[in-house]
mmCIF file of C-alpha atoms and ligand atoms in Angstrom:
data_model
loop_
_atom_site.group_PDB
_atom_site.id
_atom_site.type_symbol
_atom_site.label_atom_id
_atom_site.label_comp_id
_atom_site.label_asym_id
_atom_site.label_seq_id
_atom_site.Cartn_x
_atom_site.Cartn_y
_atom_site.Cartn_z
ATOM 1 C CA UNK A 1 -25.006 -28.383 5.375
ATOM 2 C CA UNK A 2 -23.366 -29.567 1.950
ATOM 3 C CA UNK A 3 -23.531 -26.270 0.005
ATOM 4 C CA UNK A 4 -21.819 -27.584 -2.668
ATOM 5 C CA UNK A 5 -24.523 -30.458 -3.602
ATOM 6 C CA UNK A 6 -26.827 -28.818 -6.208
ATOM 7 C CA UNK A 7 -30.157 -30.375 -4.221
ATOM 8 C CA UNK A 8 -29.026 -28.316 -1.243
ATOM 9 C CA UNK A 9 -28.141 -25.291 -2.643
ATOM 10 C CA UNK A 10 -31.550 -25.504 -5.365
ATOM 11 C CA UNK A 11 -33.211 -25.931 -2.078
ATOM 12 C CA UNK A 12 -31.888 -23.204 -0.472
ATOM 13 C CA UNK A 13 -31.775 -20.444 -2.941
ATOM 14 C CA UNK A 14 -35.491 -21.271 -3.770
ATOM 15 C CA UNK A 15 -36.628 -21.020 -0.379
ATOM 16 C CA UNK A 16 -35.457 -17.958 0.114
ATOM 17 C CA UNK A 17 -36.777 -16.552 -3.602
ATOM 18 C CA UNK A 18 -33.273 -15.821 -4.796
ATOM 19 C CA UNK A 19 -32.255 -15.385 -8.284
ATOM 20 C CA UNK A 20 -28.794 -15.057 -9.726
ATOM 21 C CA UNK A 21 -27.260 -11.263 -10.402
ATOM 22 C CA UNK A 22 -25.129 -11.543 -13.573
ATOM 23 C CA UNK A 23 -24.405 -7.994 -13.035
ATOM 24 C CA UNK A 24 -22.796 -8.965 -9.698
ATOM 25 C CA UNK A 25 -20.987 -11.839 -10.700
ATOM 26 C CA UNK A 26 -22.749 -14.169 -9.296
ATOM 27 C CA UNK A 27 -21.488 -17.788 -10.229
ATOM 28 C CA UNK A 28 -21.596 -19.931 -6.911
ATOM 29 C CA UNK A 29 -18.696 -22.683 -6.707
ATOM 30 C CA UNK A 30 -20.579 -26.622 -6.729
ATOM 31 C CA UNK A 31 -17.256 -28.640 -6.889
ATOM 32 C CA UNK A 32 -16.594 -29.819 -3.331
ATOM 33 C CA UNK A 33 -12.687 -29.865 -4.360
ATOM 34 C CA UNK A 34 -12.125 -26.350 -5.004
ATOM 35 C CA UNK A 35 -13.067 -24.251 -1.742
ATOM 36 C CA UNK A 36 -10.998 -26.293 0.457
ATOM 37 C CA UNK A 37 -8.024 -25.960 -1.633
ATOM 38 C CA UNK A 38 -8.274 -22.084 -2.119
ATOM 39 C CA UNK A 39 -7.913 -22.290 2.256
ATOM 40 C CA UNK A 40 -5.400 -24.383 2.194
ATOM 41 C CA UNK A 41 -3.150 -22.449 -0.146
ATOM 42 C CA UNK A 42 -4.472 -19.691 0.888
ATOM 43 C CA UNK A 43 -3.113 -19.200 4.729
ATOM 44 C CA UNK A 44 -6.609 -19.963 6.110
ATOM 45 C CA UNK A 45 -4.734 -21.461 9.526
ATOM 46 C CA UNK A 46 -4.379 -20.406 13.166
ATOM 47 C CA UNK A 47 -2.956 -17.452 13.780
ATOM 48 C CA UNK A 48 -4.438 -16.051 10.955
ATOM 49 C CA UNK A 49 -7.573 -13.427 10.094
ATOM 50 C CA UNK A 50 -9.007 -13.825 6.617
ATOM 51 C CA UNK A 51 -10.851 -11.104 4.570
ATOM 52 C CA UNK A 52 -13.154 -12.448 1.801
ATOM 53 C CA UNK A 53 -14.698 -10.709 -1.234
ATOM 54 C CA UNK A 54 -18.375 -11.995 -2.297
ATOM 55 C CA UNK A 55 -19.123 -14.848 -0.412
ATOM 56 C CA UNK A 56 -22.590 -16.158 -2.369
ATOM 57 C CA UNK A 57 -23.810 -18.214 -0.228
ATOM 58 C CA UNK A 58 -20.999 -18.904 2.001
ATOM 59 C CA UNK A 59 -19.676 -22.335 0.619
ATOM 60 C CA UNK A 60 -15.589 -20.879 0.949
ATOM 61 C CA UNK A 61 -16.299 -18.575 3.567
ATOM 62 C CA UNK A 62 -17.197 -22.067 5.614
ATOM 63 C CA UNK A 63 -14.561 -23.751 4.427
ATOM 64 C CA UNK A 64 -12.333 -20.570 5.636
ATOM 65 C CA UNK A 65 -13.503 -20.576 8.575
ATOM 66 C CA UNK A 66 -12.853 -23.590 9.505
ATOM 67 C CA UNK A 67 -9.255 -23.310 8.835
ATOM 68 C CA UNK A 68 -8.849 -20.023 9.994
ATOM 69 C CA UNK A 69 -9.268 -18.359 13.790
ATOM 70 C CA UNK A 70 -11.318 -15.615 12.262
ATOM 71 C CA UNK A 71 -12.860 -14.392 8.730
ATOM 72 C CA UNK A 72 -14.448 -11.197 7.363
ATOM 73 C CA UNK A 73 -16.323 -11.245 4.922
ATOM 74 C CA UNK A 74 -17.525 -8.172 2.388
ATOM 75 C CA UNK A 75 -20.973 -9.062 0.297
ATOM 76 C CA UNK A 76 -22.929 -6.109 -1.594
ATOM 77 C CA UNK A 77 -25.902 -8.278 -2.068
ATOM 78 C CA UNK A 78 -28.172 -7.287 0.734
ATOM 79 C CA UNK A 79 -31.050 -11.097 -0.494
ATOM 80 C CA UNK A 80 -27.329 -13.360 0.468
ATOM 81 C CA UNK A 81 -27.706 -11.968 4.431
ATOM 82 C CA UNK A 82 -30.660 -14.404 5.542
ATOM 83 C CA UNK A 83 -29.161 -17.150 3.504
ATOM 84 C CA UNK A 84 -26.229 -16.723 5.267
ATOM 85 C CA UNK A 85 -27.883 -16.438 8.339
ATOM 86 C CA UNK A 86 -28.606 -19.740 7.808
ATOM 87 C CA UNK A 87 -25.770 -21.424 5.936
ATOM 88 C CA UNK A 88 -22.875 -20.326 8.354
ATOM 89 C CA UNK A 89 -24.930 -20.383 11.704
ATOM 90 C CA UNK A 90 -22.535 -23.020 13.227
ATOM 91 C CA UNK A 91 -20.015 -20.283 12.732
ATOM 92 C CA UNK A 92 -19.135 -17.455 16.040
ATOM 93 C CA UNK A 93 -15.770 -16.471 14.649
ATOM 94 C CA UNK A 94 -17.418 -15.032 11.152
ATOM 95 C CA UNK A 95 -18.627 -11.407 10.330
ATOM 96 C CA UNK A 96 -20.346 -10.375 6.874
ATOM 97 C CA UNK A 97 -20.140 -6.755 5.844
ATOM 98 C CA UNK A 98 -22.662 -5.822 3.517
ATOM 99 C CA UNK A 99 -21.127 -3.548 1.117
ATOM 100 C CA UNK A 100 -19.421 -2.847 -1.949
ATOM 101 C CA UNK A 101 -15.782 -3.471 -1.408
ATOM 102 C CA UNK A 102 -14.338 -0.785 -3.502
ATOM 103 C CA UNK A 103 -16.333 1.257 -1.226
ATOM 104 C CA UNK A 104 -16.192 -0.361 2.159
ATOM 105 C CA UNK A 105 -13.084 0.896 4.601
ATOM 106 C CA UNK A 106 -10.635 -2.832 4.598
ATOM 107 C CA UNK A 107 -8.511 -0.992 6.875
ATOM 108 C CA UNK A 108 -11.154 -0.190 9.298
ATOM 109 C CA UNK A 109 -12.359 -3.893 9.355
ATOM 110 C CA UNK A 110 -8.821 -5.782 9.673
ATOM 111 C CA UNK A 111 -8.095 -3.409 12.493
ATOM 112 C CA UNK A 112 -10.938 -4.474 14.026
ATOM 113 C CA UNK A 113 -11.296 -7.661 13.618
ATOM 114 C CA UNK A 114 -7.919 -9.366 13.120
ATOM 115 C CA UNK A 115 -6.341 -7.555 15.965
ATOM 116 C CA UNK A 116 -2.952 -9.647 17.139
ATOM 117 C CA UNK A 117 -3.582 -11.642 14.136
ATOM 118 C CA UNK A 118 -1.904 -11.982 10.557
ATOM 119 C CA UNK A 119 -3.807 -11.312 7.353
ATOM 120 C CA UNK A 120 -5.030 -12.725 3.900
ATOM 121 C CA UNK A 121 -7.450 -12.374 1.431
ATOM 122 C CA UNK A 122 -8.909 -15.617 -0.349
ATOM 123 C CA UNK A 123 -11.941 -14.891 -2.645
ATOM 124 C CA UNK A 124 -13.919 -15.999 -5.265
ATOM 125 C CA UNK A 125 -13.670 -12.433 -7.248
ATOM 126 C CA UNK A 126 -16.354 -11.227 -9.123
ATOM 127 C CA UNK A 127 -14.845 -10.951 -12.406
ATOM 128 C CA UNK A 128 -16.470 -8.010 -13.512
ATOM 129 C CA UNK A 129 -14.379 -6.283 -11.059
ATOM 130 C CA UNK A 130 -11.340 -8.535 -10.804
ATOM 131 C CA UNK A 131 -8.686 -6.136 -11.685
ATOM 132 C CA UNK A 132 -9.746 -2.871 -9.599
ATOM 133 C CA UNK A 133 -10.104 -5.238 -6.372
ATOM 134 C CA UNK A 134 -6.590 -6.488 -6.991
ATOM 135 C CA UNK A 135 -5.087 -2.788 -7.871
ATOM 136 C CA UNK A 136 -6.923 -1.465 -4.515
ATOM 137 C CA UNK A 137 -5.762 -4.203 -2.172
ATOM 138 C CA UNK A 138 -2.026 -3.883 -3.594
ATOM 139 C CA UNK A 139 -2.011 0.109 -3.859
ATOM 140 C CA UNK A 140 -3.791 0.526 -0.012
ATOM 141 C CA UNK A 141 -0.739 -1.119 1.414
ATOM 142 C CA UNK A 142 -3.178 -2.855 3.371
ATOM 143 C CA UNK A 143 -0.959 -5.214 6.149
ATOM 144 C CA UNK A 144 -2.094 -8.626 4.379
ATOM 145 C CA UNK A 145 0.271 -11.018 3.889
ATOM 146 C CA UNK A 146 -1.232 -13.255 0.406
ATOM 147 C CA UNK A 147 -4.183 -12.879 -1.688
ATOM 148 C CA UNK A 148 -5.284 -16.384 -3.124
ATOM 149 C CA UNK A 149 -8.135 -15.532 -5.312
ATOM 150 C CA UNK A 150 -10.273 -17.716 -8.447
ATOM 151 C CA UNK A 151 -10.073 -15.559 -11.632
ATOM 152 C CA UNK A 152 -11.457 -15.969 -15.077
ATOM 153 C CA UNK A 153 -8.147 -17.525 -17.062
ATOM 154 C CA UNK A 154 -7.306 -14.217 -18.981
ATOM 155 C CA UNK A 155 -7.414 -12.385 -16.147
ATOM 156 C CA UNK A 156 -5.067 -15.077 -14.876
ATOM 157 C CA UNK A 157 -2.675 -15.089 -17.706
ATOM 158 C CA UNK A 158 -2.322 -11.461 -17.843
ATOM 159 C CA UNK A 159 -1.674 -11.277 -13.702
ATOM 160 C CA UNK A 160 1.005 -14.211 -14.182
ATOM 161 C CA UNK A 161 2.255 -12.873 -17.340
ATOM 162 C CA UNK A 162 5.972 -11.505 -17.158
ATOM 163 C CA UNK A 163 6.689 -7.814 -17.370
ATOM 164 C CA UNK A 164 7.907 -6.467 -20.503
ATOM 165 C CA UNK A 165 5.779 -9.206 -22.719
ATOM 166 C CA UNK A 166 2.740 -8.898 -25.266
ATOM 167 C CA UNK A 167 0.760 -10.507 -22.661
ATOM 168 C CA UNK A 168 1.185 -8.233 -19.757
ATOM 169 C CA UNK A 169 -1.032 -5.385 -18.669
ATOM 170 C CA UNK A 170 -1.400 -2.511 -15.680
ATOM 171 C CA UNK A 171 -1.580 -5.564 -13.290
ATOM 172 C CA UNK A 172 1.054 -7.470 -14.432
ATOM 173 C CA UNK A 173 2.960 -4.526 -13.497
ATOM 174 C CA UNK A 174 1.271 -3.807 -9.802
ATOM 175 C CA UNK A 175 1.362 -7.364 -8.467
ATOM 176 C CA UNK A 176 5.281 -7.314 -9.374
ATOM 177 C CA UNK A 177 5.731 -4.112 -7.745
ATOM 178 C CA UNK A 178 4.494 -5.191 -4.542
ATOM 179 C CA UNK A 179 5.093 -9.184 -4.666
ATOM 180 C CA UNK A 180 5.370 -12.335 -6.574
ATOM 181 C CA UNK A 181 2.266 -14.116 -7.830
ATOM 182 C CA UNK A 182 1.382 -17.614 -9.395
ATOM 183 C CA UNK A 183 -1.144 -19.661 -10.701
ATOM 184 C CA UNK A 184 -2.141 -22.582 -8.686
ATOM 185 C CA UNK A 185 -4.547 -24.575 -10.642
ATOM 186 C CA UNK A 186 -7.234 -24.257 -13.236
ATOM 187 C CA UNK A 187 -11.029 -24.847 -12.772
ATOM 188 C CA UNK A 188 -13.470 -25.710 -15.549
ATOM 189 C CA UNK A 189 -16.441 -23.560 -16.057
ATOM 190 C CA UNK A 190 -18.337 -26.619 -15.023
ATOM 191 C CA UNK A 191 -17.369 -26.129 -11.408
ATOM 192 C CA UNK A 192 -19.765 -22.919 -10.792
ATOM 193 C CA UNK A 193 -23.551 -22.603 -11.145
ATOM 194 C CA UNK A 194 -24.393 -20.887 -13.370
ATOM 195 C CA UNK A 195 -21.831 -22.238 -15.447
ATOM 196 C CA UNK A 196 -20.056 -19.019 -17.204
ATOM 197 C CA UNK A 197 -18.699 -18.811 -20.766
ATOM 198 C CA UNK A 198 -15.346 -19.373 -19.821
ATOM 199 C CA UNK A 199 -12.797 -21.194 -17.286
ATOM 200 C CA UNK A 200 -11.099 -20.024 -14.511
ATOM 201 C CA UNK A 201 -7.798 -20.409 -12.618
ATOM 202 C CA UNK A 202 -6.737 -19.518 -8.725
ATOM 203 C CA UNK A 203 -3.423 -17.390 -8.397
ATOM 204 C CA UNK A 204 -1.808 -16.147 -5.163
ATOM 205 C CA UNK A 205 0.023 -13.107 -4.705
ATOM 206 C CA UNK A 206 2.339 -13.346 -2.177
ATOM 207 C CA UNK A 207 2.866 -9.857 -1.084
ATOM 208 C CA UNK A 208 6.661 -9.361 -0.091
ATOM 209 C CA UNK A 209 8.560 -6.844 -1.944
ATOM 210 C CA UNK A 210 9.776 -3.694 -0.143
ATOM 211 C CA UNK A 211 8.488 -0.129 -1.761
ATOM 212 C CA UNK A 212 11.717 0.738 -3.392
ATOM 213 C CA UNK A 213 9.962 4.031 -4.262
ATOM 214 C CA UNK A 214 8.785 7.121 -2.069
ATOM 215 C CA UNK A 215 5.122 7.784 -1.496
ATOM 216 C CA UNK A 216 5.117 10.303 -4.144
ATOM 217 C CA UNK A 217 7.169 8.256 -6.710
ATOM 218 C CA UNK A 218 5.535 5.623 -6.422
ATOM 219 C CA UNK A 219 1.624 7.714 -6.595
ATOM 220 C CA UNK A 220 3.233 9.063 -10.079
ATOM 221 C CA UNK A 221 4.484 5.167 -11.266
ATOM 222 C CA UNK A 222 1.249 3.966 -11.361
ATOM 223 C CA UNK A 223 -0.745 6.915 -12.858
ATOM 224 C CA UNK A 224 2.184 6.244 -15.574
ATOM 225 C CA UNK A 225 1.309 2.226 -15.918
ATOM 226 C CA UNK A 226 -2.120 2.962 -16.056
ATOM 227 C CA UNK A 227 -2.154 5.585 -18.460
ATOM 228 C CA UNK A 228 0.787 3.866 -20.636
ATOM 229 C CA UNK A 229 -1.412 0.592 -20.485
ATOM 230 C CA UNK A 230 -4.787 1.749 -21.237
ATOM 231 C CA UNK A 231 -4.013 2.844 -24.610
ATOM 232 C CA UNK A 232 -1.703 -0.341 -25.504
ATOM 233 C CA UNK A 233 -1.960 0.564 -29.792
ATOM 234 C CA UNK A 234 -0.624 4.171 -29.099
ATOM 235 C CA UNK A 235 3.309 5.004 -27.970
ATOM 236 C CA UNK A 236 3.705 5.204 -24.852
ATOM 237 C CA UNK A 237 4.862 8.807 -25.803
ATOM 238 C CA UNK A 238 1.392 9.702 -26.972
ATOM 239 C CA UNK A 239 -0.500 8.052 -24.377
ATOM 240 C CA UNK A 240 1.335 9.330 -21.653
ATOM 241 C CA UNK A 241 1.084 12.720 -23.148
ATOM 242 C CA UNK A 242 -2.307 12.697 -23.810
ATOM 243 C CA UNK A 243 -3.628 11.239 -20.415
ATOM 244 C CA UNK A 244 -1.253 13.276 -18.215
ATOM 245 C CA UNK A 245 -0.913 16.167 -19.514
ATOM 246 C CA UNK A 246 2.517 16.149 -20.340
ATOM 247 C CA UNK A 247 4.547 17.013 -23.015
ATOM 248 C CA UNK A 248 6.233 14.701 -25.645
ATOM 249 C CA UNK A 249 9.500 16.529 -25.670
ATOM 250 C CA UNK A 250 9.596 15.429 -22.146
ATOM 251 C CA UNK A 251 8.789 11.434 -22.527
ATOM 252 C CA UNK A 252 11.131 10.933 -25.629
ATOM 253 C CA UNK A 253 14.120 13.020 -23.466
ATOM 254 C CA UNK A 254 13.222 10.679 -20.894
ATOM 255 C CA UNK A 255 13.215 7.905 -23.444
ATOM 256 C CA UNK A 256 16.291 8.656 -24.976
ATOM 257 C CA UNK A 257 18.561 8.850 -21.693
ATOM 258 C CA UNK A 258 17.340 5.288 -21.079
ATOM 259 C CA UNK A 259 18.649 4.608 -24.520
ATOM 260 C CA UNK A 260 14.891 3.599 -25.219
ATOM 261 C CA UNK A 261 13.309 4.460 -29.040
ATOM 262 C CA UNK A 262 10.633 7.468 -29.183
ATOM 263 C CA UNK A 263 8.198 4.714 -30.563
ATOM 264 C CA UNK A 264 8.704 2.224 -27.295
ATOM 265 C CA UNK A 265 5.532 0.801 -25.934
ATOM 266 C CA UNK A 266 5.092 0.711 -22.449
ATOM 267 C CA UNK A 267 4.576 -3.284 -22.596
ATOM 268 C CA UNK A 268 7.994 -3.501 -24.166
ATOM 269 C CA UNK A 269 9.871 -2.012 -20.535
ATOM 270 C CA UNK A 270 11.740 -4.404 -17.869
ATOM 271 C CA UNK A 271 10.308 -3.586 -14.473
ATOM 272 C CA UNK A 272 13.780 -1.674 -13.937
ATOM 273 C CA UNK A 273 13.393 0.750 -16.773
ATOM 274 C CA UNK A 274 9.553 1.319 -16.285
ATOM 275 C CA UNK A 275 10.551 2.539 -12.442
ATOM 276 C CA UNK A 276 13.772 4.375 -13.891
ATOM 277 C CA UNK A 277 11.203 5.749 -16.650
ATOM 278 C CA UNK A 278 8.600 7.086 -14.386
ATOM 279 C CA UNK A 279 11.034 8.756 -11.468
ATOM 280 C CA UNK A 280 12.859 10.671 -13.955
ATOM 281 C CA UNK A 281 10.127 11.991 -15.875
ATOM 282 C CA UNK A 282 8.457 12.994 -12.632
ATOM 283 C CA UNK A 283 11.951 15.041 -12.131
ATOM 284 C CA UNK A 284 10.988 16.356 -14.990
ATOM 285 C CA UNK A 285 7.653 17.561 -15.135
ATOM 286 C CA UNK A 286 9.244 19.386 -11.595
ATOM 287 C CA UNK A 287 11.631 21.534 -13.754
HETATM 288 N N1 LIG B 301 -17.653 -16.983 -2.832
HETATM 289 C C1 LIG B 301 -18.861 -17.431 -3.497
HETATM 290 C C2 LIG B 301 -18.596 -18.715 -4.234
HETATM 291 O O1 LIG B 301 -17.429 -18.973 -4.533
HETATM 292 O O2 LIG B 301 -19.543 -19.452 -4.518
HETATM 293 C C3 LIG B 301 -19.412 -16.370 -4.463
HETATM 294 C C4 LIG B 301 -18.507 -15.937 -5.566
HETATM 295 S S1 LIG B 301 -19.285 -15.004 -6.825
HETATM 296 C C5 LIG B 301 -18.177 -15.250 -8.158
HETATM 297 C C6 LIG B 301 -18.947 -13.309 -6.417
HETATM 298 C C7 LIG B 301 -19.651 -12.746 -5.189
HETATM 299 O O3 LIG B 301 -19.249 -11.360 -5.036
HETATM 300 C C8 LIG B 301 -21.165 -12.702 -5.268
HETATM 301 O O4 LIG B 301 -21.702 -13.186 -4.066
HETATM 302 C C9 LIG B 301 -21.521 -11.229 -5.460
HETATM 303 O O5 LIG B 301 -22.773 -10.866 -4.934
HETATM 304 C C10 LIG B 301 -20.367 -10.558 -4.733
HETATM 305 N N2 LIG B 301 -20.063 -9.186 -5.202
HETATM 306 C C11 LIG B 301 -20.193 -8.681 -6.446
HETATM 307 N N3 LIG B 301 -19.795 -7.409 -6.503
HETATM 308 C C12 LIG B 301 -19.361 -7.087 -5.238
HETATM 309 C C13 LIG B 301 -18.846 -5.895 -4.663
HETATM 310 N N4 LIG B 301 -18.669 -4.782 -5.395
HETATM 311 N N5 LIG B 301 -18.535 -5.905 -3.338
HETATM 312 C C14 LIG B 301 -18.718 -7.040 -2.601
HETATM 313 N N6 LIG B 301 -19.210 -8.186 -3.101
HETATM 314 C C15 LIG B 301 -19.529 -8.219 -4.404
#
């Protein structure tokens, strides 16, 4: 079955009375170039188990499981299960959960069904969601090796931006904590149905950096990052302060023995001194 010719996928979507979710995200991919490349570059291969978020009507999941000796797939929309009944039944070595991913337990369902087998993620994210599912599959320290997923292209710029620019965010910050990431090639807005507002990019994150903090260091970094970011006018003096609890004597010290200005902005730290920043004024708040 071709699911990414419009006839067949008209055809089955009306058969089985569906209607798109906008809420969910739901823009299916219709260019027959783009699924096979997210595999590719996305270590769909042997040896491999691959865990995908939102699969529509299945047209990467397919293309994933072809490459791949075994996928998993997590879908919250319960009207996608007979559809995919249908659309993937050549498939034995594919298994949809049917539940929200923030919610469902990722661990649980590598364990079980990648056993003896290496790990990635590939997904068409829904972008309403795009930056919690990245944040939770970094900060779970799940054992997955890449995550190659399609992203609207701000959510793409900000990922790939570098640290300690205008363009960087909370993100920016957690994929370079825990690995490298790139952008692999755009896709026009044309390549979905519906077609959304705006185009979209794949990145992978390869995940390969070494926690260079403890447990609790690194628990504290990010409630730092995400506090510091999610108030990008304010200092990060005031919106660390604010949001943690914490006073400002204690940031600007902190500040000042990094030989950093009381009116820095978090966006304006170097990986280096947002990690120095964030283990000494844990120290601190200890005192
Ligand atoms: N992979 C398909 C494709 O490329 O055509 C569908 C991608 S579509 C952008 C996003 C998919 O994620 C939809 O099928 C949607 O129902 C699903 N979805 C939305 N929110 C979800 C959530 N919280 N947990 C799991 N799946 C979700």
């Amino acid at each position: 079955m071709e699911l990414t010719n419009i006839g067949t996928v008209r055809d089955i979507l009306g058969r089985h009375g569906f209607n798109f979710s906008k809420g969910l995200g739901q823009n299916f991919i219709i260019n027959p170039d783009i699924c096979p490349k997210i595999a590719e570059n996305g270590n769909a291969k042997k040896g491999y188990g691959v865990l995908e978020i939102g699969t529509g009507i299945g047209v990467l999941t397919k293309e994933l499981a072809l490459r791949a000796d075994r996928v998993a797939a997590v879908e919250i929309d319960t009207r996608l299960l007979p559809i995919l009944d249908e659309t993937l039944a050549d498939f034995d070595n594919v298994k949809i959960y049917n539940e929200d991913v923030m919610k469902a337990d990722l661990r649980g369902i590598i364990e079980k069904e990648f056993a003896g087998l290496r790990c990635a993620v590939c997904a068409n994210l829904p972008y309403y969601i795009t930056s919690p599912v990245i944040m939770l599959l970094l900060e779970s320290r799940l054992p997955i090796d890449s995550i190659t997923v399609m992203v609207q292209k701000e959510a793409a710029q900000r990922l790939c931006a570098a640290v300690g620019t205008r363009e960087s965010g909370a993100i920016t910050v957690g994929v370079n904590y825990y690995g490298t990431v790139k952008q692999l090639f755009g896709v026009s807005r044309g390549s979905f149905m519906p077609s959304p507002n705006v185009d979209s990019a794949v990145i992978r994150i390869d995940l390969n950096k070494k926690s260079e903090l403890t447990e609790e260091q690194e628990k504290f970094f990010f409630r730092v990052v995400k506090a510091g970011f999610s108030q990008r006018r304010k200092t990060m003096a005031n919106s660390i302060a604010s949001l943690m609890g914490i006073g400002k004597s204690a940031v600007y010290s902190v500040l000042s023995e990094l030989g950093l200005p009381e009116a820095a902005r978090i966006e304006q730290l170097s990986m280096e001194q947002l990690m120095k920043f964030s283990v000494m004024l844990m120290e601190q708040t200890k005192e």
